[in-house]
Amino acid sequence: MVPRTYHLDTVLDPQEEERVQKCLLHPLECFLFGEDPEEGLAKLKQGSESSGICGRVFKEGETVYSCRDCAIDPTCVPPTCCHSYDHNPLNIMHASSGGGFCDCGDLEAWKIGPCCAIHDQGTARAEQLFRCLLRYVTEMLVWEKYYELPEDLEPRYLYLCVLYNDDHHSFDHVIYSLQRSIKCTQAVAQAHTALIDKEGRWIVKKGTVLACQEVNDLIEVRSNAVHISQEALRVEVLLYAVVAHQTFALRLGNWFQKIVSGEADPVHPGNHPVPFPVSCLISRTLFFWSLPLGARRIVYELIFCSLLMDTESKRLFAIEFTKNYDMLQQCFIFDYHDRSIFISSLSVQIFTVPTLARHLIEEAKVIKVIVGTIMEVLKGHLCDSNRFQFQGYNSDKFFRIHVIFHDLRYILISKPTEWTDALRTAFLEGFKAFLDLLGCMQGMEEVKRQFGQHIEVEPEWEAGFSLQIQLRHILSMFQDWCASDETVLLQAFRECHGALIHCNHRANQSEPTDFYMCKQILHIRPYKVSQEPVSIHLPISRLFAGLYLHLCRTGAIERLHQHASYDYTYLAEHSLRCLVLVAQVSAEMWRRNGLSLVSQVYYYQDVKCRDEMYDKDVLMLQVGAASKMDPNHFLMLLLLRFELFDVFNGSTSGKDQELLKQWNRLTEEMLFLLIVIIGERYVPGVSEVTKEDVTMREVIHLLCIEPMAHSGLVKGLPENSHETGLESVISKVSNFKKPGVSGHGLYEVKKECLPEFNPFFYHYSKSQHSKAEDSQKKRRAQEGTDQALRPPVPPAFCPAFSSVVRLLSCDIFVHILRRVLQRAAKDRSTQWTEAMVQRALHLIGQALLEEKSQLEAAADEEVAFDFSVKARLGSEHSKSVFQLLTKVKSLPALEGHSDMVKRVELYMCLAPGGWRAMNRPKALPSSLLSPQVAQDKDKAERKRKADAAKLHRQKIMAQMSAMQRNFIESNKMLYDNIFPGLQRERCVALGPQRGSTPAQREVLTCILCQEEQEVAALSQAMVLTACVQRSTVLTQCRGKALGTENASPSNSLFMSPELVVGTHTGSCGHIMHSSCWQKYFEAIQNTTRNRLHAELIIDLENGQYLCPLCKSLCNTVVPLVPLEPLTIDYENAEIVGQHLTLPRWILILLARINGLKSINHSSGEDRSDRACDRGNLVGFSDSIAEMLVVCATTVHRVGLETPPNELCPHVPTMAWNTCAFTIQAIENVLQEEDKALFGSLQNRQLVGLNAVIQFSAAQRLKSSQAVIQTHFTDMLAVLLPTISRENTPSILEVDFFHLLVGMVLSVPALYHEEAVELQPSAVSSAYNHLYILHLVTMAHLVQVLLTSGTTTTAVGFIFYEGEEARAAAELYITLTQLSSDVSGSAVAEGVKRAITPFLRCTALFFNGLTGVPPPVEISSTAGHTEALCSYLALPSNLFQLFWEHRESVRPLLQRYWSPPPCRYPRRRNHLIDLPADYSSLLNQASHFKCPKSNDGERKHPTLCLVCGTMLCSQSTCCQSQLEGEDVGACTAHAATCGAGVGVFLSIRECEIVLKASKTRGSTYPAPYLDDYGETDPQLVRGNPLHLCPERYKKLHQLWQQHCVLEEIARSLEVDNVMFALEWQML
């Protein structure tokens, strides 16, 4: 049945799939339920018992959550399907990398609430079907006899040639081989290749065994060609029936997985002992690594929903998994598939279960197994000395080895609370194996200082440090396990000590030698780091230090056998050498060893590694200093290893400047290390501090550098098992400053925490140390305090480390200080540095603080700490430390530290030890106190005077304000009559009462040549940078196709009222000479072509460039056409108006049109011919004329998406359209932001708007007058049905503001004759504008009433018998033919609301056209209808127009038969509403299913913020054709939704994607912030995100104001694109 059903050379069509379901799967369902499957499934949901575990297998990219409060460990996660409020707060979210399943319902994964509401239900048992199913699936999928079937299956002797996927051949190679081998087309070969990549294998030939074998041989030969690959493609000839059964086995696995964990509730194999041989079955499943990709995925999910859902099966599977662990990991390391579908990835499901992990440790010795596997895979890197050497390692293979370290972490996650003897034995056995691994790392990759010449080949160091990073948490976990049981801790410490002794004895040891200094003798082996090999890898030494710390903290050190015999100083030797190496690298002694060593030192101290490297080495030295070793000897050892013994012993002198510089740098580093050993006590066990105290100190010192964001703090803190401890302390030490519209929230350290600042904090890098010091000095200077950065008071050492403070009072310590100060007192710049003295002062301060704390804690006679006494004592050959301090205080080079020197002197004077030495208290020197007292008095006096002056100023300002108010009130009449003419100023923009245009001389400066020039008609053109773009911001039909119907030239004259797509022209407001711009543009064209990926930033072919000043994206320039002052003879205009009524004006207009030969004898076909008859720009210079053509051509090209053609008859219409659309866009923004119509625009917007209006007005002069006359006639035909024109639209199909702009700007062309060049007079123009506006306004009123959509009856409205209400009701009844009562007031109010946008746009247009200033009412408020009507010479009662001109407009009222395309007022478009919680979007994305794909591949759900459509981006399944090219879903959607401009939210990446065209785009911060005021791109931090309304509003303004293109260009310019992104595939 199976071979007859499956046609394996193609994907099953729906009919075949239905047959499979009916013939093969439906009987299984009937058997499973014992009745109708649907009825049985319903009963199963209601009455069965549940195993409680969800078992949902994660897909790659699926959103999962983790709860810090509820989860046992960070690996316990539920997916979106279980996201509920049962586990609150779900404060970490991230995308799954694939593999793993939901832990919901697992009692061992959660502290509280293990089940969500979805999975706390019942399931059924199906043992018999499950047994047969797994037997068939496992047997067929691992079947290796390709030419025969199992005995119980019927064979069919047809053969297949199957091609397998590999990682050696590219897509092109496979396509090439298939085309040549099976003689297919490229399209067929591409389809085969895509399926091979997706499924892991695919059938390329079906036929006889000979035919298949021939294809097999051809593919092997073709793919093994020299120019393709050195390895042949894997291709095999298989029996048809075998492949059919294997394919059905996969289909069966899918079906069962759906039954188990799909729409139905889980059906698991019971909790009782499984009646079939599970161990044998499990052994088979472990070999699925050899299957193709598709088979792996199915079996992987089947294992999850079956074996791992049952406790006993899971235990047996875990045991078999551990037995075969080494083999599985070896297979994974040498495989090329992703781990998410590899059987070894199941370790996280096994090793993180606490009971199962403990069982595996005790019974299967899993720790030893894992460590042994690591040693096995790394044994090839062992050298002769049994240490790792990773020279020439394989990075890909090494990356896969890291997975084994993850498994070791998993098994150690759950620390035991109770120990058994078996657990102790097994753990210690694994610990010994772990020590063997560390022994191979101890001292690996030793380096030796390079002399003479630079190293030739940089050694490979990354592998060693990657191992160290992987071991970082594992080392900490081993220490925690050991610390939880005293017996284990003591035994582990002994084992570690023995391993460390063994490693230290491997190196050749020289004979000990005696060294002398200050009557002290040190007997030790000589060693010089600069001459001998040294390694930075010392994991056993650092583990030993960690275990010693736990011994001291728990008190178990007292029960350590032969504890006193341990030579801790000897054990700390290698840590000291490592720290000296770091110091010498800092002193640039190892610069010939290349960057590899510098990089190692960097990571050694970096936050990723320092807790188990640098910190443990410091701890090891503190252990050595706290041992029985004499503190003088310890300091002598320190000087010897730093190679400064002879320098401080006075037995060497040198004049080599380089050598002196090295000594100074080494002295600085040695003193710094001494500060660290003595002062860094914030380690639990070293002093009585908690982990919270440690984190608080770290945060304080990070914030002392500068205010930081939460993410910056997290990066600066060491991570301990995914936790930094920051949340519990951040509010105690800092204040949060909320972010604004941009930027992020910052934390600032609290003032009361500043005394904790230590300028020599050991976790500071050099740059951080400098920044922190400068920041704190600047702060103290602002506060008026001294600049001394005193050492903070440290916590007391624990008893085990209390001996460390002896270093501060020993003779060698005082000797070191004296030597440093002596060299500074000699003031020889080559023998000392400022940093040396600063460190010496800090050490003195530490010693004085220690002495003070000891004297406060005990009586004087009980304290042996006597630093102050020794500091006052000199010798025969040198002065005391106190005397030297007095001398260096006056050095000019130490002026910045004078406050610190004074402070140290003061402390030494106040030190009880000093008093004790002099037997009586001594008065404080006046030289120390007087300056401080005088300074305080001077500060107080200055503050008093400043307060008095401030009060005096306030009194004077109050008196002046009162006098001004009194003067205005007393002289009010005089003030009102000063300028009586102003009150009579005409504020009318058009008509016979039009106000005068203010005459002004406009002088502008070119931003390129900085020369000034007046804007004049006959002068050189001044141009404005501009960007022309298609826009759908105002569209009323989002998503409508923007193809030929809406963008064709035939429709350019009449804009649809839906505003489907418009042409917007914006400007940044920067002005240049036309000649300067042309030179700049040519230079940009030439230079940018050679720039890397320049095509991603600007489109050179379409004339794009960046503004030379602000770098805004531009693609044209708008010439500045001067506004000519126009004066109207009001008396003459009044006389004309008595005769020139609207009907007469219409008759004159019609007569003029009829008399024009160009209109009467023309048709649509010859318009393009007459376009060649171009007008001449009378009164304009040639440069202005040229720039008018440049701008008009760009608007025409961009708006209609056609090749540039300045002779096209639609060039002027596109200029009028861009003028109208730009005004509508500006009005829309002003209305949206509730701003006044005039006075609210920015200067660049105002200049750009006026320039566009004047440019559009000048188009009639540059274009053919015959064409303009024809356009005017066509537009007039919309208003006057008596004019017969072809294709005249209805009044419901036209946007009347576009029509108004076109008619006003084209009407002067009617005065033009072929032989006579006439221009309308001022009075004629006034009446032309007035009557055109009246006609268009009446037409728009009709449009509004006809599209209102609802009957405005008397119900719910209040009648009033006003003139406007009666006129409105009568007109509404006339238009709609309604007989019911109508509320005239409702109609009037509705019309006012609907027509206000039109009036506002008209006011902006005529203000830019005529220059008449608007009335104060419009400028100061959002605009009133009455004020707008007055400014536009319209009656306040607009319905009055109909009754005044009823005879003229009667034909207009009869021409509205088309259905209304939109309603008024138009809907104002916004970006879609987003949910407040980002998890809602993630849930939405998790349920998103690609409409064109049914597989489980990862998808990238992307939300269009313009229309709300969810898209499948970055996927081949949703690619489509756009202009003959393959583009992604987002690119295709942007073409229809935004005319190429798109604003998308990539949900799983939490980033905004801006699209400008097919090939250009950029990312933008998402408007979602976490509680710390930061965005989270890629959801790296995983904190809960919430919508920031301010940022979303900013994004909305960016889109609404047509600034998306500009933002993309600036972003790409700043980012300096190095790698071209295929934005078209988004």
GROMACS .gro file of C-alpha atoms in nm, residues 752-999:
model
  248
  752GLU     CA    1   2.634   5.911   5.028
  753CYS     CA    2   2.806   5.624   4.845
  754LEU     CA    3   3.096   5.835   4.714
  755PRO     CA    4   3.319   5.777   5.022
  756GLU     CA    5   3.341   5.414   4.905
  757PHE     CA    6   3.525   5.524   4.590
  758ASN     CA    7   3.874   5.378   4.556
  759PRO     CA    8   4.081   5.541   4.279
  760PHE     CA    9   4.287   5.220   4.256
  761PHE     CA   10   3.996   4.981   4.230
  762TYR     CA   11   4.150   4.665   4.091
  763HIS     CA   12   3.878   4.599   3.833
  764TYR     CA   13   3.937   4.931   3.658
  765SER     CA   14   4.113   4.926   3.325
  766LYS     CA   15   4.360   5.205   3.260
  767SER     CA   16   4.108   5.413   3.071
  768GLN     CA   17   3.844   5.356   3.338
  769HIS     CA   18   4.088   5.454   3.611
  770SER     CA   19   4.167   5.779   3.434
  771LYS     CA   20   3.801   5.859   3.367
  772ALA     CA   21   3.695   5.783   3.721
  773GLU     CA   22   3.972   5.993   3.871
  774ASP     CA   23   3.896   6.289   3.646
  775SER     CA   24   3.524   6.258   3.711
  776GLN     CA   25   3.562   6.256   4.088
  777LYS     CA   26   3.810   6.544   4.090
  778LYS     CA   27   3.577   6.746   3.871
  779ARG     CA   28   3.288   6.674   4.104
  780ARG     CA   29   3.488   6.773   4.411
  781ALA     CA   30   3.598   7.093   4.237
  782GLN     CA   31   3.235   7.180   4.166
  783GLU     CA   32   3.149   7.120   4.530
  784GLY     CA   33   3.441   7.336   4.641
  785THR     CA   34   3.614   7.060   4.839
  786ASP     CA   35   3.978   6.954   4.820
  787GLN     CA   36   4.102   6.729   4.539
  788ALA     CA   37   4.238   6.454   4.764
  789LEU     CA   38   4.105   6.110   4.665
  790ARG     CA   39   4.154   5.933   4.994
  791PRO     CA   40   4.153   5.555   5.028
  792PRO     CA   41   3.820   5.429   5.161
  793VAL     CA   42   3.793   5.253   5.495
  794PRO     CA   43   3.812   4.879   5.412
  795PRO     CA   44   3.635   4.603   5.603
  796ALA     CA   45   3.845   4.405   5.848
  797PHE     CA   46   4.012   4.085   5.731
  798CYS     CA   47   3.879   3.753   5.851
  799PRO     CA   48   4.108   3.579   6.104
  800ALA     CA   49   4.259   3.356   5.834
  801PHE     CA   50   4.372   3.662   5.636
  802SER     CA   51   4.443   3.903   5.923
  803SER     CA   52   4.819   3.863   5.880
  804VAL     CA   53   4.806   4.044   5.543
  805VAL     CA   54   4.804   4.384   5.719
  806ARG     CA   55   5.152   4.309   5.856
  807LEU     CA   56   5.280   4.415   5.515
  808LEU     CA   57   5.187   4.777   5.597
  809SER     CA   58   5.414   4.803   5.900
  810CYS     CA   59   5.716   4.595   5.802
  811ASP     CA   60   6.060   4.747   5.739
  812ILE     CA   61   6.071   4.665   5.366
  813PHE     CA   62   5.737   4.844   5.314
  814VAL     CA   63   5.870   5.163   5.476
  815HIS     CA   64   6.190   5.123   5.278
  816ILE     CA   65   5.995   5.102   4.950
  817LEU     CA   66   5.802   5.417   5.035
  818ARG     CA   67   6.116   5.601   5.133
  819ARG     CA   68   6.288   5.505   4.807
  820VAL     CA   69   5.994   5.625   4.596
  821LEU     CA   70   5.971   5.958   4.780
  822GLN     CA   71   6.349   6.006   4.770
  823ARG     CA   72   6.351   5.974   4.391
  824ALA     CA   73   6.066   6.221   4.370
  825ALA     CA   74   6.237   6.466   4.608
  826LYS     CA   75   6.544   6.475   4.382
  827ASP     CA   76   6.307   6.596   4.109
  828ARG     CA   77   6.475   6.408   3.826
  829SER     CA   78   6.208   6.337   3.572
  830THR     CA   79   6.367   6.015   3.450
  831GLN     CA   80   6.374   5.851   3.793
  832TRP     CA   81   6.016   5.892   3.906
  833THR     CA   82   5.666   5.947   3.780
  834GLU     CA   83   5.360   6.116   3.915
  835ALA     CA   84   5.177   5.781   3.923
  836MET     CA   85   5.447   5.631   4.149
  837VAL     CA   86   5.405   5.906   4.408
  838GLN     CA   87   5.026   5.886   4.385
  839ARG     CA   88   5.037   5.513   4.459
  840ALA     CA   89   5.284   5.566   4.743
  841LEU     CA   90   5.053   5.826   4.898
  842HIS     CA   91   4.763   5.584   4.868
  843LEU     CA   92   4.963   5.312   5.046
  844ILE     CA   93   5.052   5.554   5.324
  845GLY     CA   94   4.684   5.636   5.358
  846GLN     CA   95   4.599   5.265   5.377
  847ALA     CA   96   4.859   5.215   5.650
  848LEU     CA   97   4.730   5.508   5.854
  849LEU     CA   98   4.371   5.389   5.824
  850GLU     CA   99   4.472   5.040   5.935
  851GLU     CA  100   4.660   5.180   6.234
  852LYS     CA  101   4.364   5.396   6.328
  853SER     CA  102   4.119   5.104   6.308
  854GLN     CA  103   4.342   4.881   6.521
  855LEU     CA  104   4.393   5.150   6.786
  856GLU     CA  105   4.017   5.214   6.799
  857ALA     CA  106   3.951   4.843   6.845
  858ALA     CA  107   4.209   4.785   7.121
  859ALA     CA  108   4.426   4.965   7.373
  860ASP     CA  109   4.752   5.125   7.262
  861GLU     CA  110   4.968   4.878   7.444
  862GLU     CA  111   4.795   4.583   7.273
  863VAL     CA  112   4.857   4.712   6.919
  864ALA     CA  113   5.179   4.609   6.749
  865PHE     CA  114   5.105   4.800   6.429
  866ASP     CA  115   5.352   5.090   6.433
  867PHE     CA  116   5.366   5.234   6.082
  868SER     CA  117   5.344   5.597   6.197
  869VAL     CA  118   5.640   5.546   6.425
  870LYS     CA  119   5.854   5.392   6.150
  871ALA     CA  120   5.743   5.660   5.905
  872ARG     CA  121   5.884   5.929   6.134
  873LEU     CA  122   6.216   5.754   6.177
  874GLY     CA  123   6.495   5.829   5.935
  875SER     CA  124   6.837   5.677   5.889
  876GLU     CA  125   7.192   5.797   5.856
  877HIS     CA  126   7.165   5.821   5.481
  878SER     CA  127   6.802   5.918   5.423
  879LYS     CA  128   6.521   6.120   5.570
  880SER     CA  129   6.203   5.980   5.715
  881VAL     CA  130   5.887   5.931   5.513
  882PHE     CA  131   5.727   6.224   5.696
  883GLN     CA  132   6.013   6.457   5.612
  884LEU     CA  133   6.014   6.347   5.249
  885LEU     CA  134   5.643   6.418   5.225
  886THR     CA  135   5.703   6.774   5.337
  887LYS     CA  136   5.966   6.812   5.068
  888VAL     CA  137   5.770   6.667   4.773
  889LYS     CA  138   5.470   6.881   4.863
  890SER     CA  139   5.627   7.182   4.697
  891LEU     CA  140   5.713   7.008   4.367
  892PRO     CA  141   5.535   7.172   4.069
  893ALA     CA  142   5.485   6.833   3.904
  894LEU     CA  143   5.278   6.718   4.205
  895GLU     CA  144   5.057   7.024   4.221
  896GLY     CA  145   4.756   6.810   4.130
  897HIS     CA  146   4.822   6.590   4.434
  898SER     CA  147   4.903   6.864   4.682
  899ASP     CA  148   4.571   6.816   4.861
  900MET     CA  149   4.645   6.446   4.902
  901VAL     CA  150   4.992   6.519   5.039
  902LYS     CA  151   4.846   6.766   5.290
  903ARG     CA  152   4.582   6.518   5.390
  904VAL     CA  153   4.843   6.245   5.449
  905GLU     CA  154   5.055   6.487   5.653
  906LEU     CA  155   4.751   6.575   5.858
  907TYR     CA  156   4.669   6.210   5.924
  908MET     CA  157   5.027   6.140   6.024
  909CYS     CA  158   5.018   6.430   6.268
  910LEU     CA  159   4.692   6.306   6.416
  911ALA     CA  160   4.802   5.942   6.425
  912PRO     CA  161   4.811   5.812   6.781
  913GLY     CA  162   5.127   5.626   6.697
  914GLY     CA  163   5.297   5.957   6.629
  915TRP     CA  164   5.179   6.096   6.958
  916ARG     CA  165   5.296   5.783   7.131
  917ALA     CA  166   5.642   5.823   6.983
  918MET     CA  167   5.667   6.179   7.115
  919ASN     CA  168   5.521   6.085   7.459
  920ARG     CA  169   5.273   6.376   7.447
  921PRO     CA  170   5.032   6.532   7.210
  922LYS     CA  171   5.176   6.796   6.989
  923ALA     CA  172   4.987   7.096   6.855
  924LEU     CA  173   4.890   7.075   6.495
  925PRO     CA  174   5.112   7.290   6.272
  926SER     CA  175   4.941   7.614   6.181
  927SER     CA  176   5.067   7.574   5.825
  928LEU     CA  177   4.836   7.275   5.794
  929LEU     CA  178   4.525   7.418   5.958
  930SER     CA  179   4.535   7.787   5.864
  931PRO     CA  180   4.481   7.745   5.489
  932GLN     CA  181   4.185   7.515   5.547
  933VAL     CA  182   4.022   7.747   5.800
  934ALA     CA  183   4.083   8.051   5.578
  935GLN     CA  184   3.939   7.863   5.282
  936ASP     CA  185   3.620   7.781   5.473
  937LYS     CA  186   3.575   8.141   5.588
  938ASP     CA  187   3.632   8.271   5.236
  939LYS     CA  188   3.373   8.031   5.095
  940ALA     CA  189   3.114   8.137   5.353
  941GLU     CA  190   3.174   8.506   5.280
  942ARG     CA  191   3.142   8.458   4.905
  943LYS     CA  192   2.817   8.267   4.950
  944ARG     CA  193   2.671   8.542   5.170
  945LYS     CA  194   2.757   8.811   4.915
  946ALA     CA  195   2.613   8.606   4.626
  947ASP     CA  196   2.283   8.554   4.811
  948ALA     CA  197   2.258   8.927   4.887
  949ALA     CA  198   2.323   9.023   4.525
  950LYS     CA  199   2.061   8.774   4.402
  951LEU     CA  200   1.798   8.918   4.638
  952HIS     CA  201   1.881   9.275   4.527
  953ARG     CA  202   1.837   9.181   4.160
  954GLN     CA  203   1.502   9.021   4.227
  955LYS     CA  204   1.375   9.337   4.397
  956ILE     CA  205   1.484   9.560   4.106
  957MET     CA  206   1.318   9.331   3.846
  958ALA     CA  207   0.993   9.330   4.044
  959GLN     CA  208   0.993   9.710   4.059
  960MET     CA  209   1.053   9.739   3.682
  961SER     CA  210   0.768   9.498   3.605
  962ALA     CA  211   0.529   9.696   3.824
  963MET     CA  212   0.626  10.025   3.657
  964GLN     CA  213   0.566   9.878   3.311
  965ARG     CA  214   0.219   9.756   3.404
  966ASN     CA  215   0.126  10.092   3.553
  967PHE     CA  216   0.246  10.280   3.242
  968ILE     CA  217   0.043  10.061   3.004
  969GLU     CA  218  -0.272  10.091   3.212
  970SER     CA  219  -0.245  10.471   3.250
  971ASN     CA  220  -0.170  10.530   2.878
  972LYS     CA  221  -0.397  10.270   2.724
  973MET     CA  222  -0.582  10.511   2.492
  974LEU     CA  223  -0.258  10.662   2.368
  975TYR     CA  224  -0.113  10.315   2.304
  976ASP     CA  225  -0.415  10.209   2.099
  977ASN     CA  226  -0.397  10.519   1.874
  978ILE     CA  227  -0.024  10.511   1.795
  979PHE     CA  228  -0.063  10.308   1.471
  980PRO     CA  229  -0.423  10.342   1.359
  981GLY     CA  230  -0.331  10.226   1.009
  982LEU     CA  231  -0.246   9.882   1.132
  983GLN     CA  232  -0.602   9.817   1.231
  984ARG     CA  233  -0.723   9.892   0.881
  985GLU     CA  234  -0.470   9.655   0.719
  986ARG     CA  235  -0.648   9.429   0.472
  987CYS     CA  236  -0.601   9.064   0.572
  988VAL     CA  237  -0.761   8.913   0.262
  989ALA     CA  238  -0.552   8.679   0.047
  990LEU     CA  239  -0.746   8.707  -0.281
  991GLY     CA  240  -1.022   8.887  -0.459
  992PRO     CA  241  -1.081   9.256  -0.518
  993GLN     CA  242  -1.028   9.329  -0.148
  994ARG     CA  243  -0.697   9.146  -0.144
  995GLY     CA  244  -0.432   9.296   0.083
  996SER     CA  245  -0.103   9.423  -0.045
  997THR     CA  246   0.206   9.209  -0.069
  998PRO     CA  247   0.474   9.342   0.167
  999ALA     CA  248   0.778   9.455  -0.028
   0.00000   0.00000   0.00000
